[in-house]
GROMACS .gro file of C-alpha atoms in nm:
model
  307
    1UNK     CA    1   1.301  -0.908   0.914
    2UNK     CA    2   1.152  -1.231   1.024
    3UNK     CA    3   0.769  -1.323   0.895
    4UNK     CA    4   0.530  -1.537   1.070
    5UNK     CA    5   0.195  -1.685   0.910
    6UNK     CA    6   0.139  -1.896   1.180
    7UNK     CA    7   0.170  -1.783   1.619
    8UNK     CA    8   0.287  -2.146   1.671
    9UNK     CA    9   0.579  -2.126   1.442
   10UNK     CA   10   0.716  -1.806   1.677
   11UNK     CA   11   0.934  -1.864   1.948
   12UNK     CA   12   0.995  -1.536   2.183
   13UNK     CA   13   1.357  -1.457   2.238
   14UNK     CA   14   1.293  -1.140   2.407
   15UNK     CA   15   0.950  -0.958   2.472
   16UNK     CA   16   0.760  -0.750   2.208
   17UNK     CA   17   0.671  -0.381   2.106
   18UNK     CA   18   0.406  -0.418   1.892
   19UNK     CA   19   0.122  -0.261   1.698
   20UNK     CA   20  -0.138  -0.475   1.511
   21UNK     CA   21  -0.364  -0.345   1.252
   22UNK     CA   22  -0.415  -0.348   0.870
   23UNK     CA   23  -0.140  -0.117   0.748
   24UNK     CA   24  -0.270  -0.096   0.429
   25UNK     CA   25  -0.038   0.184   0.209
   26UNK     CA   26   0.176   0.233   0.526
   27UNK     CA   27   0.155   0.575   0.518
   28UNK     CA   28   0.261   0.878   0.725
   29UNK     CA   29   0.033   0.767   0.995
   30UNK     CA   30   0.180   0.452   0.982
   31UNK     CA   31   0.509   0.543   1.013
   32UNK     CA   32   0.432   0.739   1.279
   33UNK     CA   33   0.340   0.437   1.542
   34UNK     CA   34   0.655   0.238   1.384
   35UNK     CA   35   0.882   0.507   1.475
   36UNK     CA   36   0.740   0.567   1.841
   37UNK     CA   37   0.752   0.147   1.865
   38UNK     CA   38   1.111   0.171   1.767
   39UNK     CA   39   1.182   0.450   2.076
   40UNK     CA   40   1.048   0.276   2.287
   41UNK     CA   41   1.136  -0.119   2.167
   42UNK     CA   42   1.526   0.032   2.166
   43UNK     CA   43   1.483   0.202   2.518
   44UNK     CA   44   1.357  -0.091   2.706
   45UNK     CA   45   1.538  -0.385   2.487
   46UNK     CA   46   1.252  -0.471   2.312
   47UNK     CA   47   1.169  -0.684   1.977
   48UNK     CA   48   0.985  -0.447   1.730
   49UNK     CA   49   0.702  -0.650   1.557
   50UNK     CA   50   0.384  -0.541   1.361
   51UNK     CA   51   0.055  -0.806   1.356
   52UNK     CA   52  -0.122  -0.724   1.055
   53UNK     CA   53  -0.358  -0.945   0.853
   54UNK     CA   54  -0.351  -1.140   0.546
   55UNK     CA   55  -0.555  -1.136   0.310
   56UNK     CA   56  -0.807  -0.870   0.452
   57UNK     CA   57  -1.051  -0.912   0.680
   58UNK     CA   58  -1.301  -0.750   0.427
   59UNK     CA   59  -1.214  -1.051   0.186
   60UNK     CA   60  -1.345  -1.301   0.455
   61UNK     CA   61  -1.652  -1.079   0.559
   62UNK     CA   62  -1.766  -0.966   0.202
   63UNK     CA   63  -1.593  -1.234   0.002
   64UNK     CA   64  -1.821  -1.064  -0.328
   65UNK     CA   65  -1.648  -0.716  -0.244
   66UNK     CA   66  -1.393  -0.618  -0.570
   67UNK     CA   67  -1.159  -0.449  -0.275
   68UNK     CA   68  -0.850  -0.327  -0.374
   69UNK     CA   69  -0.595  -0.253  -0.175
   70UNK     CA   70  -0.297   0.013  -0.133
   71UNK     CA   71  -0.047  -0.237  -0.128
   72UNK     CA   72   0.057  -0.600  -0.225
   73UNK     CA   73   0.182  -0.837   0.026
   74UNK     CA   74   0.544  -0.778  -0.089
   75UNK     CA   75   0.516  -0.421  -0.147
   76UNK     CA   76   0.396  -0.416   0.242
   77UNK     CA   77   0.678  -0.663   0.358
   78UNK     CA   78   0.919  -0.443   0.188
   79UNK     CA   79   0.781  -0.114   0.355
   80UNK     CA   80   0.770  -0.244   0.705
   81UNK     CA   81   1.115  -0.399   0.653
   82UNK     CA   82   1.248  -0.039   0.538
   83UNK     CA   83   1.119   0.114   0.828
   84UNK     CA   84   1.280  -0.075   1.065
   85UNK     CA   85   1.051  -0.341   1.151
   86UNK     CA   86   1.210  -0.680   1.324
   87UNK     CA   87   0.922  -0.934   1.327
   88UNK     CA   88   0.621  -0.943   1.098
   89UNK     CA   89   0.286  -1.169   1.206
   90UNK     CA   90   0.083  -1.222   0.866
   91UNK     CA   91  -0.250  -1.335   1.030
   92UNK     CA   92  -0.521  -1.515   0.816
   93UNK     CA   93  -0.844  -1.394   0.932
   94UNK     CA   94  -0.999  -1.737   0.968
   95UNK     CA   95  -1.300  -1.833   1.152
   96UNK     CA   96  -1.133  -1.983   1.474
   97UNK     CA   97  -0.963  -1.592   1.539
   98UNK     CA   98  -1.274  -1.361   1.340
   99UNK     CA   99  -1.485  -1.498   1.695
  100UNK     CA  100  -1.209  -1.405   1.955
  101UNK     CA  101  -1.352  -1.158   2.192
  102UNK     CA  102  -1.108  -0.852   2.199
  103UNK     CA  103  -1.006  -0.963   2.600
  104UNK     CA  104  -0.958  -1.322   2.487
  105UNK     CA  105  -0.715  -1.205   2.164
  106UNK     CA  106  -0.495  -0.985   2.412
  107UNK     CA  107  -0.489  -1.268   2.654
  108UNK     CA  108  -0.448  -1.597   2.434
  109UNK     CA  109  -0.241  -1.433   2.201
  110UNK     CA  110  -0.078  -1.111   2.224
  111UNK     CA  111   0.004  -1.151   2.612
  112UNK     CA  112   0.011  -1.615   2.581
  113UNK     CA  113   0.222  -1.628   2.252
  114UNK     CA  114   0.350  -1.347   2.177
  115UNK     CA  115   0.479  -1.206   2.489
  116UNK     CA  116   0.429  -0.829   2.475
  117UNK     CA  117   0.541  -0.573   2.714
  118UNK     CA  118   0.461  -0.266   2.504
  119UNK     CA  119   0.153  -0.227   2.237
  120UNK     CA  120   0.087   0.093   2.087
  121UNK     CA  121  -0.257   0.122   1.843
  122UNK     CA  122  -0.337   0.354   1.641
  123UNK     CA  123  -0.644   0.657   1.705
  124UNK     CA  124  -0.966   0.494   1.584
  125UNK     CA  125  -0.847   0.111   1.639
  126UNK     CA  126  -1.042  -0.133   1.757
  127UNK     CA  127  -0.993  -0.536   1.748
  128UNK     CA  128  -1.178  -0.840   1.817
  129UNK     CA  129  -1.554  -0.982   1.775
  130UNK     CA  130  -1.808  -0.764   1.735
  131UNK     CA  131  -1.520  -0.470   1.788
  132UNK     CA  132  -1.554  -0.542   2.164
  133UNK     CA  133  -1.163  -0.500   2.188
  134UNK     CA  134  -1.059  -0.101   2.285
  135UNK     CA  135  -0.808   0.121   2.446
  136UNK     CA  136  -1.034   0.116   2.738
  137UNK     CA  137  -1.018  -0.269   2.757
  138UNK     CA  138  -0.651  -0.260   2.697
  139UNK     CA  139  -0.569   0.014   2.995
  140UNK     CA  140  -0.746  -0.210   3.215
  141UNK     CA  141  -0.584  -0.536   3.087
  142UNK     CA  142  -0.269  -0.407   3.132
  143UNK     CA  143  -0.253  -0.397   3.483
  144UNK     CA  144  -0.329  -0.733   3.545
  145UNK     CA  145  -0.146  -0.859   3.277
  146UNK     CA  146   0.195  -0.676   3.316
  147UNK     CA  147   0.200  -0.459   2.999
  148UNK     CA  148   0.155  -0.105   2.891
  149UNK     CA  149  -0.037   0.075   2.627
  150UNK     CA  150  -0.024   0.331   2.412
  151UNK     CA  151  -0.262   0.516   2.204
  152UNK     CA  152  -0.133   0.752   1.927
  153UNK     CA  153  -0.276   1.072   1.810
  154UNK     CA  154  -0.384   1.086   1.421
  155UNK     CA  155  -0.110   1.257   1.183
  156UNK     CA  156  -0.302   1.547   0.988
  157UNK     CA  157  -0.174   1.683   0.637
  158UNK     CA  158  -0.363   2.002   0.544
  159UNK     CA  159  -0.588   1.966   0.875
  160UNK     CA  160  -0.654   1.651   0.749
  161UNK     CA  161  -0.616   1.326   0.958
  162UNK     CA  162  -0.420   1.100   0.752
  163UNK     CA  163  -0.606   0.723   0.694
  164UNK     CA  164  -0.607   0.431   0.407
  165UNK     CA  165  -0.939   0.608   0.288
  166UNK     CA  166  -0.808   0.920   0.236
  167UNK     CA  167  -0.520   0.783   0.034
  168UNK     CA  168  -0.734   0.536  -0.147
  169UNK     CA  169  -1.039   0.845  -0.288
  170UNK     CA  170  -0.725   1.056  -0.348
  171UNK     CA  171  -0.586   0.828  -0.568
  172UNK     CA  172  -0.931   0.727  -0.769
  173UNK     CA  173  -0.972   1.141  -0.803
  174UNK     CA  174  -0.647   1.155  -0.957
  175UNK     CA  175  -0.497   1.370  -0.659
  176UNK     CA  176  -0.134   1.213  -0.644
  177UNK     CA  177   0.047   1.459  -0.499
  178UNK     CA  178  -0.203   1.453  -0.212
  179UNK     CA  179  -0.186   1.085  -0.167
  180UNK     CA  180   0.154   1.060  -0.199
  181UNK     CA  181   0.192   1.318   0.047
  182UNK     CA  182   0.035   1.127   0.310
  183UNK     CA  183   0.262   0.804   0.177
  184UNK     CA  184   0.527   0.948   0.226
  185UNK     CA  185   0.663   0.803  -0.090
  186UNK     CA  186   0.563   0.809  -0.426
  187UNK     CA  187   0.245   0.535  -0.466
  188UNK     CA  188   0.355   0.276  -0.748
  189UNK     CA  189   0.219  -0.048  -0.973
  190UNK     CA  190   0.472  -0.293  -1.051
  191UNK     CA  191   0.392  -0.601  -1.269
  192UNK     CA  192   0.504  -0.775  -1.560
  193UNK     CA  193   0.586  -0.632  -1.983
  194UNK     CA  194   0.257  -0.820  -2.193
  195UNK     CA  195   0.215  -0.802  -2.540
  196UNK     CA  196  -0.063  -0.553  -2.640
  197UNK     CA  197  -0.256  -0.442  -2.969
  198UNK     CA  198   0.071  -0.227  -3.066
  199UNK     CA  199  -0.093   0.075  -3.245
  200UNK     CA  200   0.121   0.294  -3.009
  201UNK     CA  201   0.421   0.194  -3.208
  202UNK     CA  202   0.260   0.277  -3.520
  203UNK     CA  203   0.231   0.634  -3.410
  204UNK     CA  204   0.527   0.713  -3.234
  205UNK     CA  205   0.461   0.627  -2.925
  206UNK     CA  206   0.541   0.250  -2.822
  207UNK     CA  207   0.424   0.166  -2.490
  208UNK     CA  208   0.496  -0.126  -2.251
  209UNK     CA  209   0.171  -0.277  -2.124
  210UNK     CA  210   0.193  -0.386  -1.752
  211UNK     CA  211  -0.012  -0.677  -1.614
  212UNK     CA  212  -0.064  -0.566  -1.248
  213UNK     CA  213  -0.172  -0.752  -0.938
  214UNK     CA  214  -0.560  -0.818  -0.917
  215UNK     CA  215  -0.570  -0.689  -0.569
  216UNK     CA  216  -0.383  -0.350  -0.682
  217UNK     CA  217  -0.527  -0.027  -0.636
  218UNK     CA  218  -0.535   0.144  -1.002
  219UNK     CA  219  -0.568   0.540  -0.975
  220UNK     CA  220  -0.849   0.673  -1.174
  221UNK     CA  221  -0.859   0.653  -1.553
  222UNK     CA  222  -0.627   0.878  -1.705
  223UNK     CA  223  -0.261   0.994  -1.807
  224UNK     CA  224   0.026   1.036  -1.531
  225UNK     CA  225   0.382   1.129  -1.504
  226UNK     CA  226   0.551   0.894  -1.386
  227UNK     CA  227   0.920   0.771  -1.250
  228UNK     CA  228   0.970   0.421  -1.462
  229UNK     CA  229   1.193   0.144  -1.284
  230UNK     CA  230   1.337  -0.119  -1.544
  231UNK     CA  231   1.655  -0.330  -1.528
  232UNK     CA  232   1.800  -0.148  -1.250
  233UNK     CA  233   1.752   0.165  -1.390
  234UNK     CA  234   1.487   0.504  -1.393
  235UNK     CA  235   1.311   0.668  -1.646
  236UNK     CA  236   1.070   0.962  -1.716
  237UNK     CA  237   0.784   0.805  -1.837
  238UNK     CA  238   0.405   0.888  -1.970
  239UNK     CA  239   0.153   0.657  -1.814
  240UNK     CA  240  -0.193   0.582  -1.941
  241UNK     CA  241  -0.511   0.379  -1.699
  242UNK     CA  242  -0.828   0.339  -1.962
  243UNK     CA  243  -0.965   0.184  -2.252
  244UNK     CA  244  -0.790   0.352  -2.534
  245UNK     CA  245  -1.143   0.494  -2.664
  246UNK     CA  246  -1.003   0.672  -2.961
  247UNK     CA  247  -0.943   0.313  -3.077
  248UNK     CA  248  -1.256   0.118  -2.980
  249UNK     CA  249  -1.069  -0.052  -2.735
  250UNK     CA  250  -1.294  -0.229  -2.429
  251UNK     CA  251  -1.025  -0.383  -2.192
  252UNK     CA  252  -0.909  -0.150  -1.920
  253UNK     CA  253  -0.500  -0.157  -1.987
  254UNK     CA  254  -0.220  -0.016  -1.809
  255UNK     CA  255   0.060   0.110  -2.066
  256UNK     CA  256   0.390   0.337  -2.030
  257UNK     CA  257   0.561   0.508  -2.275
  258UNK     CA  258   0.901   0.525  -2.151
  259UNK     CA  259   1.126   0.807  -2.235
  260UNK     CA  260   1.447   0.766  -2.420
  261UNK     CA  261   1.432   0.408  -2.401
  262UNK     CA  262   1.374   0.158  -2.657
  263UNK     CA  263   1.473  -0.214  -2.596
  264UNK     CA  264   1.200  -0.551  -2.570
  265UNK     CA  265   1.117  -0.553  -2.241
  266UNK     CA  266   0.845  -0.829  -2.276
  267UNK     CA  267   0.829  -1.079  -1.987
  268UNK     CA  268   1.056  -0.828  -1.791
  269UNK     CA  269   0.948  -0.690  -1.415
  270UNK     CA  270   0.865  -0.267  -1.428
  271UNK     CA  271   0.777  -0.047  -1.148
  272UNK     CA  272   0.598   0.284  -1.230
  273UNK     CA  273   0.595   0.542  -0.986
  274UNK     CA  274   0.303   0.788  -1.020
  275UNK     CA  275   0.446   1.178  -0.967
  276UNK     CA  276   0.173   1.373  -1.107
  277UNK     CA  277  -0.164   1.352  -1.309
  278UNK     CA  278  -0.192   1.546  -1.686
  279UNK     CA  279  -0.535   1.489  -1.756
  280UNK     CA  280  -0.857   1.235  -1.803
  281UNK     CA  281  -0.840   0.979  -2.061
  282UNK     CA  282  -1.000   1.126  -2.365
  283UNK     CA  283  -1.188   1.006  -2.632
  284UNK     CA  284  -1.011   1.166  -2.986
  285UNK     CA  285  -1.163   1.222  -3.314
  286UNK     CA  286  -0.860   1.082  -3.471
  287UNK     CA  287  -0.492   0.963  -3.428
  288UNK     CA  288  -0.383   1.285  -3.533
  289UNK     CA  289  -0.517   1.446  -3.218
  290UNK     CA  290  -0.419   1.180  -3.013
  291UNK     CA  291  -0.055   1.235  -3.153
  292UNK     CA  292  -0.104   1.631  -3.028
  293UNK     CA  293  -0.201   1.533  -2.701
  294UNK     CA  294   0.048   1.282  -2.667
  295UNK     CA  295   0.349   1.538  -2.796
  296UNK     CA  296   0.213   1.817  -2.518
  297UNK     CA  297   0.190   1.568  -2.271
  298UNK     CA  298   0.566   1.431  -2.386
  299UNK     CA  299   0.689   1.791  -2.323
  300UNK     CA  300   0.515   1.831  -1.970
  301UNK     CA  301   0.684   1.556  -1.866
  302UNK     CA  302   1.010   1.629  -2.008
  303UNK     CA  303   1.010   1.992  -1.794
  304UNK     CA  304   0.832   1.772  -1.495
  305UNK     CA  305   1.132   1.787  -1.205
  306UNK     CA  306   1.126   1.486  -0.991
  307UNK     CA  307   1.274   1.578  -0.669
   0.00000   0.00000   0.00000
């Protein structure tokens, strides 16, 4: 897959299918626009390219807002790249292109530089300043300017239309098998081993603490079941989002105890991915009931089937 930050830099071989938009968790619905843009892009000899945005819009608008987002820049590169995607346009959301009108952006750059034939968006999209930028404006553009349009229909789960949202408050209620049902795949964290206070060690249960991207989505506070990615291989694993209140603690932490494993991983690169939620993080009178918990929640995952 080839990645553009900047329109000048791309050269058209052959025209475009393309889709623009955010993308963020590319999910179900997602998948659904780069599959119809692969149809069609392999029917009428077409390049099959995504424009998306980074870093979000929102961050230039609200630059205050503590946004966080479904996916990291490589975790999206890798998705769209796994899904078939040829060429990638990583748009900063600058000031010159935030006060395109949405007829000048279709003109001066999807129809100018990038040479589309074929531009699907999705349901609710809308582009340019002030959202003036529409299917309504692209139907009518497209005559004039030689390409064609296509609007696609939401995905529904459940009767539910599938969106970022929906997979971002499912994730913060602890719902994962919901949000990874609209993924598609199973939502994960990936960062790097850190030394932390230890005590999990003293009490059985050493855990690895993962220092995550700041722009990463955490699911709610609590303990998960999780698939474990280390060194090229996959383990069960018990994961825990909080505070560790039954020890004072203040800093929100991210820690994994792996199953059947034991090895220093500091320094090393892990991927967790979440596959179901056991409960809220809980404040314990003592270690001892900690331990308890920690043993039942050992044997739920140990019976947990990932499929």
């Amino acid at each position: 897959m080839k990645v553009f930050r900047n329109f000048n830099d791309y050269t058209s071989q052959k025209p475009l299918a393309l889709s623009l938009g955010m993308f963020d968790g590319v999910h179900l619905g997602h998948k659904s626009i780069i599959d119809e843009l692969i149809k069609v892009g392999t029917e009428n000899h077409l390049e099959i390219a995504i424009l998306t945005f980074w870093p979000h819009p929102r961050f230039v608008f609200n630059p205050n807002e503590d946004l966080k987002l479904l996916n990291t820049l490589d975790e999206k590169k890798f998705l769209m790249e796994k899904y078939g995607i040829d060429t990638l346009f990583l748009k900063e959301f600058d000031e010159e292109f935030r006060n395109l009108t949405g007829e000048e952006f279709v003109r001066k750059i999807l129809v100018d530089k990038l040479n589309i034939k074929y531009l699907i968006i999705g349901y609710d999209h809308s582009f340019g300043k002030n959202k003036s930028g529409n299917f309504e404006l692209l139907q009518k553009l497209s005559k004039e300017l030689d390409f064609e349009v296509e609007q696609m229909e939401a995905i529904n789960i459940h009767e539910n239309n599938i969106s970022s949202t929906k997979v971002r408050n499912a994730l913060l209620s602890g719902n994962i098998i919901e949000a990874n049902e609209m993924l598609g795949y199973s939502y994960s964290v990936s960062g790097t081993v850190v030394h932390g206070k230890k005590i999990g060690r003293t009490i059985g249960y050493p855990t690895a603490n993962i220092e995550t991207d700041q722009v990463k989505l955490l699911p709610k506070k609590g303990a998960y079941i999780v698939e474990v990615f280390l060194k090229n291989q996959q383990y069960k694993g018990m994961l825990s989002i909080g505070t560790n209140p039954t020890v004072n603690g203040e800093k929100l932490t991210v820690e994994v105890y792996i199953l059947d494993f034991n090895g220093d991983i500091y320094d090393e690169k892990i991927t967790v991915a979440f596959r179901d939620f056991l409960h809220d993080e809980i404040k314990f009178e003592g270690l001892e009931k900690l331990i308890e918990k920690l043993d039942e929640d050992k044997k739920r995952t140990e019976n947990f089937i990932f499929k």
